[in-house]
Coordinates of C-alpha atoms in Angstrom, one line a residue:
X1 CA -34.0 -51.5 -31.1
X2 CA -30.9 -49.5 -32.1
X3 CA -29.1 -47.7 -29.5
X4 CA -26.2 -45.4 -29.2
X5 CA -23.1 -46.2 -29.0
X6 CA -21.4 -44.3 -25.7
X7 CA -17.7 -45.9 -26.5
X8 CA -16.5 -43.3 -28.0
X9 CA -17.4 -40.9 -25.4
X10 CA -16.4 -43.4 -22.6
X11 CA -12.6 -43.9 -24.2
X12 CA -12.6 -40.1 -24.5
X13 CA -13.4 -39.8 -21.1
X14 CA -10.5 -42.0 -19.7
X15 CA -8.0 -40.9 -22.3
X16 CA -8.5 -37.4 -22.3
X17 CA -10.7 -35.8 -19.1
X18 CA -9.6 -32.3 -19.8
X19 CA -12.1 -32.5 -23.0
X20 CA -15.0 -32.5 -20.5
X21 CA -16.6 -30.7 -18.2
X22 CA -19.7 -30.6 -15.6
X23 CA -22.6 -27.8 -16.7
X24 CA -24.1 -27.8 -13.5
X25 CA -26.5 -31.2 -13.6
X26 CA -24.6 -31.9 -17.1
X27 CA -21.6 -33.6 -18.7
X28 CA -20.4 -31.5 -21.1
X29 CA -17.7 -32.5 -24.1
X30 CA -16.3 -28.9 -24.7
X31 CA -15.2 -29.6 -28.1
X32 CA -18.7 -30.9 -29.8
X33 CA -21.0 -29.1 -26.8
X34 CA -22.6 -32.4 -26.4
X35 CA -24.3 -32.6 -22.9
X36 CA -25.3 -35.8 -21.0
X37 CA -27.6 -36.1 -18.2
X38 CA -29.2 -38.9 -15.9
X39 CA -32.4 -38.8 -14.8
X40 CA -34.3 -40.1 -11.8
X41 CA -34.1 -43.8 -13.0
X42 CA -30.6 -43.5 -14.1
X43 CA -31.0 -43.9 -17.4
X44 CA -28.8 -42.0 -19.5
X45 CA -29.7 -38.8 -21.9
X46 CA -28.1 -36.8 -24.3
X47 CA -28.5 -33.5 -26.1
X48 CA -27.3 -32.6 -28.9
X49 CA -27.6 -30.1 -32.2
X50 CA -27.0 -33.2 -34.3
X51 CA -29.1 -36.6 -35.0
X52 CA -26.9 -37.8 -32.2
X53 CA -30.2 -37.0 -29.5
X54 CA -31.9 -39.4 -31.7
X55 CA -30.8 -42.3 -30.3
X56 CA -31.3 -43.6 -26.9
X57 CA -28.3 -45.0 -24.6
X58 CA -28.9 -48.9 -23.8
X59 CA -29.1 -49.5 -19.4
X60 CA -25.8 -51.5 -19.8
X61 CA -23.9 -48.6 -21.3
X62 CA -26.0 -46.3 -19.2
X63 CA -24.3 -47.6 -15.6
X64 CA -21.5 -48.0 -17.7
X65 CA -21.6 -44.3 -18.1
X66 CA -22.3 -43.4 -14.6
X67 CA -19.4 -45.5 -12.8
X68 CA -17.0 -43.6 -15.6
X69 CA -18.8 -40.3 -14.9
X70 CA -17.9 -41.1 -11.0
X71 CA -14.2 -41.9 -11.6
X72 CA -13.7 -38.8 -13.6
X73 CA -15.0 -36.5 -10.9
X74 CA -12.4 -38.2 -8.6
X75 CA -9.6 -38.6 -10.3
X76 CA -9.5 -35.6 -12.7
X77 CA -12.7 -32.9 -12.5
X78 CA -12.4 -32.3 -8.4
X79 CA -8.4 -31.6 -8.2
X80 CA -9.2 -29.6 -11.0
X81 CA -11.7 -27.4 -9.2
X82 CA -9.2 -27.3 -6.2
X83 CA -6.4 -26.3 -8.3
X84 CA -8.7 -23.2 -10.1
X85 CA -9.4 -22.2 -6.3
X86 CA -5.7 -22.7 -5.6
X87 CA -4.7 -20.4 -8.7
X88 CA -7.5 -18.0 -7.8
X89 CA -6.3 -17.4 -4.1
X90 CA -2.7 -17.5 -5.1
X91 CA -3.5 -14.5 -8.1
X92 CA -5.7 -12.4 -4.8
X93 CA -3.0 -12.8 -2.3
X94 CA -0.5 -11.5 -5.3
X95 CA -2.8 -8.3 -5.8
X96 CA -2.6 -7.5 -2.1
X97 CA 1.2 -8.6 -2.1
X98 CA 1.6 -5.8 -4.9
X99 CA -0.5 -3.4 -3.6
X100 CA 2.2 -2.7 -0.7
X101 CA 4.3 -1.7 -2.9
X102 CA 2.5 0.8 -4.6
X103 CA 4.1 4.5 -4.8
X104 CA 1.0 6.2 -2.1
X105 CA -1.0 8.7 -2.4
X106 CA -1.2 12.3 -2.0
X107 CA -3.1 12.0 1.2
X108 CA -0.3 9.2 2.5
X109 CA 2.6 11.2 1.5
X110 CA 0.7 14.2 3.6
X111 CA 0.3 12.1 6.5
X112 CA 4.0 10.9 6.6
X113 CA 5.6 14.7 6.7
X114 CA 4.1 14.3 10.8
X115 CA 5.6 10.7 10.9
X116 CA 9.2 11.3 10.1
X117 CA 11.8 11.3 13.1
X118 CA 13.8 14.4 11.2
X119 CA 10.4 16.5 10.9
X120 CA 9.8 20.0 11.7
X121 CA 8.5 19.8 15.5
X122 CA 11.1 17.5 16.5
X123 CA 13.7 19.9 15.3
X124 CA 11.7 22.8 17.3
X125 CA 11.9 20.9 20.8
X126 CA 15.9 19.9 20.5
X127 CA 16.9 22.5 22.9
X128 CA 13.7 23.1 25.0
X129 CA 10.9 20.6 24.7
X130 CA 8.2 22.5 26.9
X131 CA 7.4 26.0 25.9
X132 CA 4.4 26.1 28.9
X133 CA 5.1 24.2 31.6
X134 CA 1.9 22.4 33.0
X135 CA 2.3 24.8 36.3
X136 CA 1.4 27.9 33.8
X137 CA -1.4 25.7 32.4
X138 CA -2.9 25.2 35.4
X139 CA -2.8 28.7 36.9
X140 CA -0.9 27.7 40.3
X141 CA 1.4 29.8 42.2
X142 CA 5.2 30.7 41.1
X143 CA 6.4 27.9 43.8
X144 CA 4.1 25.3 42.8
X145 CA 4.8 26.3 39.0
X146 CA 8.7 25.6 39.7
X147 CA 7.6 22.0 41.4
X148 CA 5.9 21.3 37.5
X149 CA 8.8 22.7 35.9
X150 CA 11.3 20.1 37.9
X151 CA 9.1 17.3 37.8
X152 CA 8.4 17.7 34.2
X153 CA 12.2 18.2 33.2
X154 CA 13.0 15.3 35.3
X155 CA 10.8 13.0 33.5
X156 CA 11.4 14.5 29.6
X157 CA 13.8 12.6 28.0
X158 CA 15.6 15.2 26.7
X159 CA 16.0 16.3 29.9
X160 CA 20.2 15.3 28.5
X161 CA 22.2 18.1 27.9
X162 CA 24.9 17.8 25.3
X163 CA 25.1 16.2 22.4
X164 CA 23.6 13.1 23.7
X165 CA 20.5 14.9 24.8
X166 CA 19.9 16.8 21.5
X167 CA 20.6 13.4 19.6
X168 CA 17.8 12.1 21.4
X169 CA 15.8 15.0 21.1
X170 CA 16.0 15.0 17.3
X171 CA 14.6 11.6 17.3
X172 CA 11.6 11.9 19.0
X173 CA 8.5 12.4 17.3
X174 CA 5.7 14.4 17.8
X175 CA 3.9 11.2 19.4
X176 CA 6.5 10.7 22.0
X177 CA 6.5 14.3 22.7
X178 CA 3.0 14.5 24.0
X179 CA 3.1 11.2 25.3
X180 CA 6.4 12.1 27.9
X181 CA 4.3 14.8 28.7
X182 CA 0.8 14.0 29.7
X183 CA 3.2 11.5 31.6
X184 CA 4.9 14.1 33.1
X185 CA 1.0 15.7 34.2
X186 CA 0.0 12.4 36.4
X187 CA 3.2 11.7 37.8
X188 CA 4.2 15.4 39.3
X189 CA 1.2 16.0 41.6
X190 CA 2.6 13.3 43.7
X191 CA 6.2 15.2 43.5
X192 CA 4.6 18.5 44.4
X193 CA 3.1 16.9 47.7
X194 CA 5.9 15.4 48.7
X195 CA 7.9 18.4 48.6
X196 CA 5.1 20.8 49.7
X197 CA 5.3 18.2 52.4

């Protein structure tokens, strides 16, 4: 019985892997699209557009086939798959990398007008950071209202006069503005008793 004659393939195989390929279940030779298979009993298939599916593959060249089939997915088609993933990750992580960089948006630019240390509000509270004390907020009495007014100068930190303090008061943003003061609203009640005291 004539059978095909897998040398070829085989020495193409060793020689030069980057010619194949697996097609899911299949062994693919890009160049000629012949595939090869194994079935259940290991014997050895191909397909073809040519008389080349005429033939069958003899069992010696068959497990012949499958060890070199094995070899090749070790030594060349797996590192190959890794290094596709590798490339793959490397090209995502260089998106992201360049996305950072990226002149931003309208919405951004909006949003960094209230994040600038030089902005309007921070120029408005150089010389006197509280326009209503807490004391007025609250409705207490003149006395109590000048206890707030102490305790919450004490505590700003612009509470400098000079150059020194309006330096510092320049660079404060908005953020640290409200947070010296809601600060300055749980901290004084203790002052107010002590002195009331």
């Amino acid at each position: 019985m004539a059978y095909l004659d897998l040398t070829p393939m085989l020495q193409a195989m060793r020689g030069r892997p980057s010619e194949f390929e697996m097609d899911g279940p299949f062994l693919r030779h890009i160049r000629s699209e012949h595939l090869l298979d194994f079935d259940h009993w290991g014997n050895v298939r191909v397909y073809a557009r040519c008389d080349c599916a005429r033939l069958e593959v003899s069992r010696e060249q068959g497990e012949e086939m499958m060890a070199a089939l094995s070899a090749w997915k070790i030594v060349y088609w797996e590192p190959h798959l890794a290094q596709i993933e590798a490339e793959k990750r490397a090209a995502k992580i260089n998106r992201e990398f360049a996305s950072h960089f990226r002149p931003p948006g309208a919405w951004r630019r909006f949003l960094a007008l209230f994040r600038r240390n030089d902005g309007p509000l921070s120029l408005i509270i150089a010389d006197r950071p509280i326009e209503t004390s807490p004391g007025e907020a609250q409705g207490l009495k003149s006395s109590e209202k000048d206890v707030w007014d102490r305790a919450a100068r004490a505590s700003s930190p612009l509470s400098g006069r000079g150059p020194q303090g309006r330096a510092r008061a320049a660079q404060l943003s908005w953020c640290g503005m409200l947070t010296w003061r809601v600060t300055a609203m749980i901290d004084t009640p203790q002052l107010g008793r002590a002195e009331g005291a």
